[in-house]
Short mmCIF file of C-alpha atoms in Angstrom, two decimals:
data_model
loop_
_atom_site.label_atom_id
_atom_site.label_comp_id
_atom_site.label_asym_id
_atom_site.label_seq_id
_atom_site.Cartn_x
_atom_site.Cartn_y
_atom_site.Cartn_z
CA MET A 1 11.29 41.61 6.43
CA TYR A 2 10.08 45.16 6.43
CA LEU A 3 9.34 45.03 10.14
CA HIS A 4 12.81 43.68 10.90
CA ILE A 5 14.64 46.76 9.41
CA LEU A 6 12.08 49.07 10.98
CA VAL A 7 12.70 47.72 14.39
CA HIS A 8 16.48 47.93 13.90
CA GLN A 9 16.23 51.51 12.80
CA TYR A 10 13.89 52.48 15.69
CA LEU A 11 16.25 50.96 18.26
CA ARG A 12 19.21 52.72 16.67
CA ASP A 13 17.45 56.15 16.95
CA HIS A 14 16.01 55.45 20.47
CA PRO A 15 18.88 54.17 22.58
CA GLU A 16 16.71 54.38 25.71
CA VAL A 17 14.54 51.49 24.46
CA PRO A 18 15.52 48.06 25.92
CA ARG A 19 17.26 45.84 23.33
CA PHE A 20 16.90 42.42 24.98
CA GLY A 21 20.25 41.28 23.78
CA LEU A 22 19.75 42.45 20.13
CA GLU A 23 22.85 43.91 18.49
CA VAL A 24 21.94 47.26 16.88
CA HIS A 25 24.39 49.02 14.52
CA GLU A 26 24.62 52.43 12.93
CA ARG A 27 23.63 51.37 9.39
CA PRO A 28 21.51 48.21 9.68
CA VAL A 29 21.03 46.42 6.32
CA VAL A 30 18.99 43.56 4.98
CA ILE A 31 19.87 41.31 2.04
CA ASP A 32 16.76 40.08 0.34
CA VAL A 33 16.81 37.42 -2.46
CA THR A 34 13.89 37.60 -4.87
CA PRO A 35 13.16 35.72 -8.10
CA LEU A 36 11.94 38.62 -10.26
CA THR A 37 12.99 42.15 -11.09
CA ASP A 38 9.45 43.29 -11.22
CA LEU A 39 8.78 42.03 -7.67
CA ALA A 40 11.98 43.75 -6.53
CA GLU A 41 10.87 47.05 -8.06
CA SER A 42 7.49 46.72 -6.31
CA GLN A 43 9.18 46.07 -2.95
CA VAL A 44 11.45 49.08 -3.43
CA THR A 45 8.47 51.22 -4.04
CA GLU A 46 6.75 49.96 -0.86
CA LEU A 47 9.86 50.39 1.21
CA GLU A 48 10.53 53.92 0.01
CA ARG A 49 6.89 54.77 0.87
CA MET A 50 7.72 53.59 4.42
CA GLY A 51 10.77 55.82 4.49
CA ILE A 52 13.31 52.98 4.09
CA SER A 53 16.12 53.38 1.59
CA ALA A 54 16.14 50.30 -0.79
CA LEU A 55 17.83 49.19 -3.89
CA SER A 56 16.91 46.67 -6.62
CA LEU A 57 20.29 45.45 -7.63
CA ASP A 58 19.40 44.38 -11.20
CA SER A 59 21.52 44.57 -14.32
CA GLN A 60 19.70 47.64 -15.78
CA ARG A 61 20.22 49.57 -12.52
CA VAL A 62 23.88 48.64 -12.22
CA SER A 63 24.50 49.65 -15.84
CA ASP A 64 22.71 52.95 -15.54
CA ALA A 65 24.63 53.75 -12.36
CA LYS A 66 27.99 52.84 -14.02
CA ALA A 67 27.19 55.18 -16.87
CA LEU A 68 26.88 58.04 -14.28
CA GLY A 69 30.13 56.99 -12.62
CA ILE A 70 28.43 55.41 -9.61
CA ASP A 71 29.63 51.99 -8.27
CA LEU A 72 26.48 50.51 -6.67
CA TYR A 73 28.56 47.77 -5.02
CA GLU A 74 30.68 50.31 -3.23
CA SER A 75 27.52 52.24 -2.17
CA ILE A 76 26.15 49.00 -0.67
CA LYS A 77 29.38 48.39 1.26
CA LYS A 78 29.13 51.91 2.70
CA GLY A 79 25.63 51.14 3.97
CA GLU A 80 23.80 53.70 1.79
CA TYR A 81 20.82 51.27 1.38
CA ALA A 82 18.95 49.70 4.30
CA VAL A 83 17.52 46.93 2.08
CA VAL A 84 19.38 45.38 -0.93
CA ILE A 85 17.17 43.24 -3.11
CA THR A 86 18.98 40.91 -5.51
CA SER A 87 18.52 37.83 -7.61
CA PRO A 88 20.22 34.45 -6.70
CA GLU A 89 22.39 34.75 -9.80
CA ARG A 90 23.83 38.17 -8.70
CA LEU A 91 24.12 36.94 -5.19
CA ASN A 92 26.62 34.38 -6.43
CA SER A 93 28.46 36.87 -8.70
CA PRO A 94 32.15 37.91 -8.00
CA GLU A 95 30.91 41.49 -7.40
CA PHE A 96 28.58 40.36 -4.62
CA ASP A 97 31.37 38.22 -3.22
CA GLY A 98 33.21 41.49 -2.63
CA ILE A 99 30.30 42.76 -0.49
CA LEU A 100 30.23 39.59 1.62
CA ARG A 101 33.98 40.04 2.23
CA CYS A 102 33.50 43.58 3.52
CA GLU A 103 33.79 43.61 7.32
CA SER A 104 31.92 46.83 7.80
CA PHE A 105 28.97 45.56 5.70
CA LEU A 106 28.82 42.25 7.67
CA LYS A 107 29.01 44.16 10.93
CA ASN A 108 25.83 46.07 9.94
CA MET A 109 23.90 43.09 8.59
CA ALA A 110 20.54 42.76 10.35
CA LEU A 111 18.81 39.99 8.24
CA TYR A 112 19.25 37.63 5.32
CA SER A 113 15.93 36.91 3.74
CA VAL A 114 14.62 34.86 0.80
CA ASP A 115 11.26 35.91 -0.67
CA GLU A 116 8.92 33.51 -2.49
CA ALA A 117 11.12 30.78 -0.92
CA HIS A 118 9.03 27.86 -2.19
CA ILE A 119 10.31 28.33 -5.74
CA ALA A 120 13.93 27.65 -4.60
CA ILE A 121 13.12 23.95 -4.53
CA TRP A 122 11.95 23.39 -8.09
CA TRP A 123 13.65 26.23 -9.89
CA SER A 124 17.07 25.19 -8.50
CA LYS A 125 16.56 21.88 -10.38
CA SER A 126 15.75 23.35 -13.80
CA PHE A 127 16.35 26.85 -15.15
CA ARG A 128 17.47 28.77 -12.14
CA LEU A 129 20.40 26.69 -10.79
CA ALA A 130 21.64 29.57 -8.71
CA TYR A 131 18.83 28.97 -6.31
CA GLY A 132 20.75 25.85 -5.23
CA GLU A 133 23.55 28.09 -3.97
CA ILE A 134 21.59 30.54 -1.85
CA ASN A 135 22.38 28.55 1.32
CA ARG A 136 26.07 29.29 0.98
CA VAL A 137 25.54 32.91 2.10
CA VAL A 138 24.43 31.49 5.59
CA ALA A 139 27.93 30.24 6.15
CA ARG A 140 29.51 33.61 5.29
CA ILE A 141 27.39 35.99 7.45
CA PRO A 142 27.83 36.39 11.15
CA PRO A 143 25.99 33.72 13.22
CA ARG A 144 23.96 36.40 15.03
CA VAL A 145 22.20 37.38 11.74
CA PRO A 146 18.88 35.68 11.37
CA VAL A 147 17.77 34.00 8.20
CA LEU A 148 14.09 34.46 7.10
CA LEU A 149 12.50 32.29 4.40
CA MET A 150 9.14 33.75 3.33
CA THR A 151 6.36 31.94 1.38
CA ALA A 152 2.56 31.75 1.39
CA THR A 153 2.34 28.54 -0.57
CA LEU A 154 4.36 25.64 0.77
CA THR A 155 3.22 22.07 1.50
CA ASN A 156 4.62 20.03 4.40
CA ASP A 157 6.83 18.13 1.99
CA GLY A 158 7.99 21.31 0.37
CA GLU A 159 8.84 22.74 3.84
CA LYS A 160 11.03 19.72 4.50
CA ALA A 161 12.75 20.03 1.18
CA LEU A 162 13.38 23.81 1.63
CA LEU A 163 14.80 23.36 5.16
CA GLY A 164 17.00 20.58 3.94
CA SER A 165 18.29 22.64 1.01
CA MET A 166 19.20 25.49 3.36
CA GLY A 167 20.97 23.02 5.71
CA PHE A 168 18.66 23.80 8.69
CA GLN A 169 18.49 21.04 11.32
CA ALA A 170 15.75 20.41 13.86
CA GLY A 171 16.00 22.91 16.73
CA GLN A 172 17.85 25.44 14.55
CA TYR A 173 14.73 27.14 13.15
CA GLU A 174 11.22 28.28 14.07
CA THR A 175 8.25 27.94 11.75
CA ILE A 176 5.68 30.75 11.86
CA HIS A 177 2.42 29.75 10.36
CA ARG A 178 -0.22 32.32 9.42
CA PRO A 179 -3.57 31.54 7.78
CA VAL A 180 -3.68 32.08 4.02
CA GLU A 181 -7.40 31.44 3.54
CA ARG A 182 -9.38 34.24 1.89
CA PRO A 183 -13.07 33.94 3.14
CA ASN A 184 -13.97 36.75 0.70
CA VAL A 185 -12.73 34.82 -2.33
CA ARG A 186 -15.02 32.18 -3.93
CA THR A 187 -13.08 29.43 -5.70
CA VAL A 188 -14.72 28.03 -8.89
CA PHE A 189 -13.68 25.39 -11.41
CA LYS A 190 -15.30 25.31 -14.77
CA THR A 191 -14.94 23.18 -17.98
CA LEU A 192 -13.70 24.74 -21.18
CA HIS A 193 -15.94 23.73 -24.07
CA HIS A 194 -13.82 25.17 -26.87
CA GLY A 195 -10.24 24.52 -25.78
CA LEU A 196 -7.22 26.79 -25.68
CA GLY A 197 -5.64 25.87 -29.07
CA GLY A 198 -7.44 28.30 -31.41
CA GLU A 199 -7.96 32.05 -31.90
CA THR A 200 -11.37 32.32 -30.26
CA PHE A 201 -12.30 31.60 -26.63
CA PRO A 202 -16.13 31.90 -26.27
CA ASP A 203 -15.99 30.56 -22.65
CA LEU A 204 -13.94 33.64 -21.57
CA ALA A 205 -15.76 36.26 -23.72
CA TRP A 206 -17.56 37.54 -20.59
CA VAL A 207 -14.23 38.74 -19.10
CA ALA A 208 -13.94 41.52 -21.76
CA THR A 209 -17.35 42.95 -21.01
CA CYS A 210 -17.88 42.45 -17.26
CA ARG A 211 -15.80 45.61 -16.46
CA LYS A 212 -14.37 44.00 -13.36
CA LYS A 213 -10.68 44.30 -12.46
CA ALA A 214 -9.47 40.86 -13.68
CA LEU A 215 -6.14 38.99 -13.97
CA LEU A 216 -6.12 36.28 -16.63
CA TYR A 217 -3.31 33.83 -16.27
CA CYS A 218 -1.93 31.74 -19.20
CA LYS A 219 0.67 28.92 -19.22
CA ASP A 220 2.87 30.74 -21.75
CA PHE A 221 3.25 34.11 -23.46
CA GLU A 222 1.99 32.83 -26.82
CA LEU A 223 -1.31 32.00 -25.23
CA CYS A 224 -1.44 35.40 -23.53
CA TRP A 225 -1.29 37.21 -26.97
CA ARG A 226 -3.95 34.98 -28.52
CA LEU A 227 -6.33 35.55 -25.52
CA ALA A 228 -5.62 39.27 -25.28
CA SER A 229 -6.19 39.68 -29.06
CA TYR A 230 -9.53 37.80 -28.79
CA LEU A 231 -10.79 39.84 -25.85
CA ARG A 232 -9.68 43.07 -27.57
CA ARG A 233 -11.73 42.12 -30.71
CA LEU A 234 -14.85 42.10 -28.52
CA LEU A 235 -14.37 45.70 -27.50
CA PRO A 236 -14.64 49.10 -29.27
CA LEU A 237 -11.58 49.85 -31.37
CA ALA A 238 -10.90 53.16 -29.69
CA THR A 239 -10.41 51.73 -26.21
CA ARG A 240 -9.64 48.02 -26.58
CA LYS A 241 -5.87 48.33 -26.00
CA ARG A 242 -6.56 50.46 -22.91
CA ASN A 243 -9.17 48.04 -21.59
CA VAL A 244 -7.06 44.83 -22.07
CA ARG A 245 -3.37 44.87 -21.34
CA VAL A 246 -0.64 42.23 -21.61
CA TYR A 247 2.02 41.86 -18.91
CA ASN A 248 5.16 40.59 -20.61
CA GLY A 249 7.05 37.98 -18.59
CA LEU A 250 10.09 37.98 -20.97
CA THR A 251 12.43 40.25 -19.06
CA ASP A 252 15.34 37.91 -18.61
CA ASP A 253 18.79 39.22 -19.79
CA THR A 254 19.36 35.98 -21.72
CA ILE A 255 16.21 36.47 -23.77
CA LEU A 256 16.12 40.14 -24.55
CA ARG A 257 18.71 42.66 -25.48
CA ARG A 258 19.25 45.35 -22.89
CA ARG A 259 17.28 48.06 -24.62
CA GLU A 260 14.40 45.68 -25.37
CA ARG A 261 14.40 44.60 -21.70
CA ALA A 262 14.33 48.19 -20.54
CA ASP A 263 11.38 48.93 -22.77
CA THR A 264 9.56 45.87 -21.53
CA LEU A 265 10.09 46.71 -17.86
CA ARG A 266 8.73 50.23 -18.49
CA GLU A 267 5.70 48.87 -20.27
CA ASN A 268 5.07 46.42 -17.44
CA ALA A 269 5.39 49.18 -14.90
CA GLN A 270 2.89 51.24 -16.92
CA THR A 271 0.49 48.30 -17.11
CA LEU A 272 0.60 47.90 -13.32
CA ALA A 273 0.13 51.68 -12.76
CA ASP A 274 -2.88 51.76 -15.23
CA PHE A 275 -4.48 48.60 -13.71
CA ARG A 276 -4.21 50.26 -10.27
CA ASN A 277 -5.43 53.76 -11.20
CA ASP A 278 -7.26 53.71 -14.50
CA PRO A 279 -10.91 52.40 -14.32
CA GLN A 280 -10.73 51.86 -18.06
CA THR A 281 -7.86 49.31 -17.69
CA TYR A 282 -9.68 46.31 -16.19
CA VAL A 283 -8.13 43.18 -17.67
CA VAL A 284 -4.55 42.13 -17.50
CA VAL A 285 -3.47 38.94 -19.37
CA ALA A 286 -0.19 37.48 -18.02
CA THR A 287 1.88 34.37 -17.47
CA VAL A 288 2.17 32.84 -14.03
CA LYS A 289 5.15 35.09 -13.35
CA PHE A 290 2.61 37.75 -12.48
CA GLY A 291 1.42 35.63 -9.56
CA LEU A 292 4.69 36.02 -7.61
CA GLY A 293 4.47 38.83 -5.11
CA VAL A 294 2.67 41.47 -7.13
CA ASP A 295 0.55 43.38 -4.59
CA LEU A 296 -2.69 44.65 -6.09
CA ARG A 297 -5.43 45.40 -3.61
CA HIS A 298 -8.49 45.72 -5.85
CA VAL A 299 -8.40 42.50 -8.00
CA GLU A 300 -11.99 41.21 -8.24
CA ILE A 301 -11.36 38.20 -10.48
CA SER A 302 -8.33 35.97 -10.79
CA LEU A 303 -8.77 33.48 -13.61
CA ASN A 304 -6.55 30.55 -14.77
CA ALA A 305 -6.94 29.71 -18.45
CA GLY A 306 -6.12 26.04 -18.08
CA LEU A 307 -5.26 23.91 -15.10
CA PRO A 308 -2.04 24.94 -13.34
CA GLU A 309 0.60 22.37 -12.64
CA THR A 310 0.23 22.24 -8.92
CA ALA A 311 -2.31 22.98 -6.20
CA GLU A 312 0.15 25.52 -4.80
CA ALA A 313 0.12 27.38 -8.16
CA ILE A 314 -3.64 27.59 -8.07
CA LYS A 315 -3.45 29.02 -4.53
CA GLN A 316 -0.70 31.44 -5.60
CA GLN A 317 -2.53 32.76 -8.66
CA ASN A 318 -5.95 32.96 -7.10
CA GLY A 319 -4.33 34.72 -4.16
CA ARG A 320 -4.00 37.82 -6.29
CA ALA A 321 -7.74 38.39 -5.87
CA GLY A 322 -9.39 39.69 -2.73
CA ARG A 323 -6.36 41.18 -1.03
CA ASN A 324 -8.75 43.88 0.07
CA PHE A 325 -10.72 41.83 2.53
CA ARG A 326 -13.80 44.09 2.22
CA LEU A 327 -13.98 43.12 -1.38
CA LEU A 328 -15.77 40.08 -2.54
CA ALA A 329 -13.70 38.29 -5.23
CA LEU A 330 -13.69 35.30 -7.49
CA GLY A 331 -10.88 32.78 -8.08
CA MET A 332 -11.65 30.79 -11.22
CA THR A 333 -9.87 27.97 -13.02
CA TYR A 334 -11.03 26.90 -16.50
CA VAL A 335 -10.14 23.32 -17.12
CA GLU A 336 -9.90 21.73 -20.59
CA GLN A 337 -12.12 18.77 -21.08
CA ALA A 338 -9.21 16.24 -21.33
CA TYR A 339 -8.57 16.91 -17.62
CA VAL A 340 -12.17 16.55 -16.48
#
């Protein structure tokens, strides 16, 4: 997705370069659908580092801009952002409908992309019904605009379901496969001897004292707090909250009030920054939400506390480790005895 907008901008700025039939416009723009605000913010940071103007169109940013007298939807129509990242819910809102009715915006569209596309299949059937509507945009954008579905964890059956949900027929699409194996990551399964229902987790005590950059995944936020509290109790009082951090997955507008959500997003951003830059912050305990797209290059251990629901989930979460291929890393899954 990043390369697409870079190519369009380069061709716009260098008219002498052959275009091979590609339409290039003055303000090329990409619409990218993403499941999580945190992921969108991470992508905006990456894009801005590359010199690309980008916007995460989330409720907090819309509200903050409105308070300053700025209409972000009008800014998007004018082409002030090269990449607009939004949720499926906002994509189907009346405000975004106005963007898709704007002829000048549609003229400049260079790409419609869906990130972490594999979740569209199962989330659309449960708590994110708007994912079942993302295919409607395809009918509203010019036929010349390519559609890009991006995922690193999709089975053959999942691929068929995803293509069917988007209305793609044989001969209308091309599948680009890239290897996702991590030869520098060792995958290990171990049995939990004490279970995950209490307040102590002796099987996982080593995580607190190994001083390796580690992500510890839990099935829900309640388990996150119990595990983090246990690990902190094993560390010196003065540094324990710095050493072990909790990444809060509860950032949905329907769960938290706006101020609480803003505070949580700031805390999450600080947790990510400290994990990247502070050698004394070496454990982050999080729900599986943290496995979607967060790009951390120095994770040495990715650990699942309990067996994830699918093989794809194991691959997704363990895939946070060893993204620096020069780093030897460990992907571990602790399985309760009932599953063994």
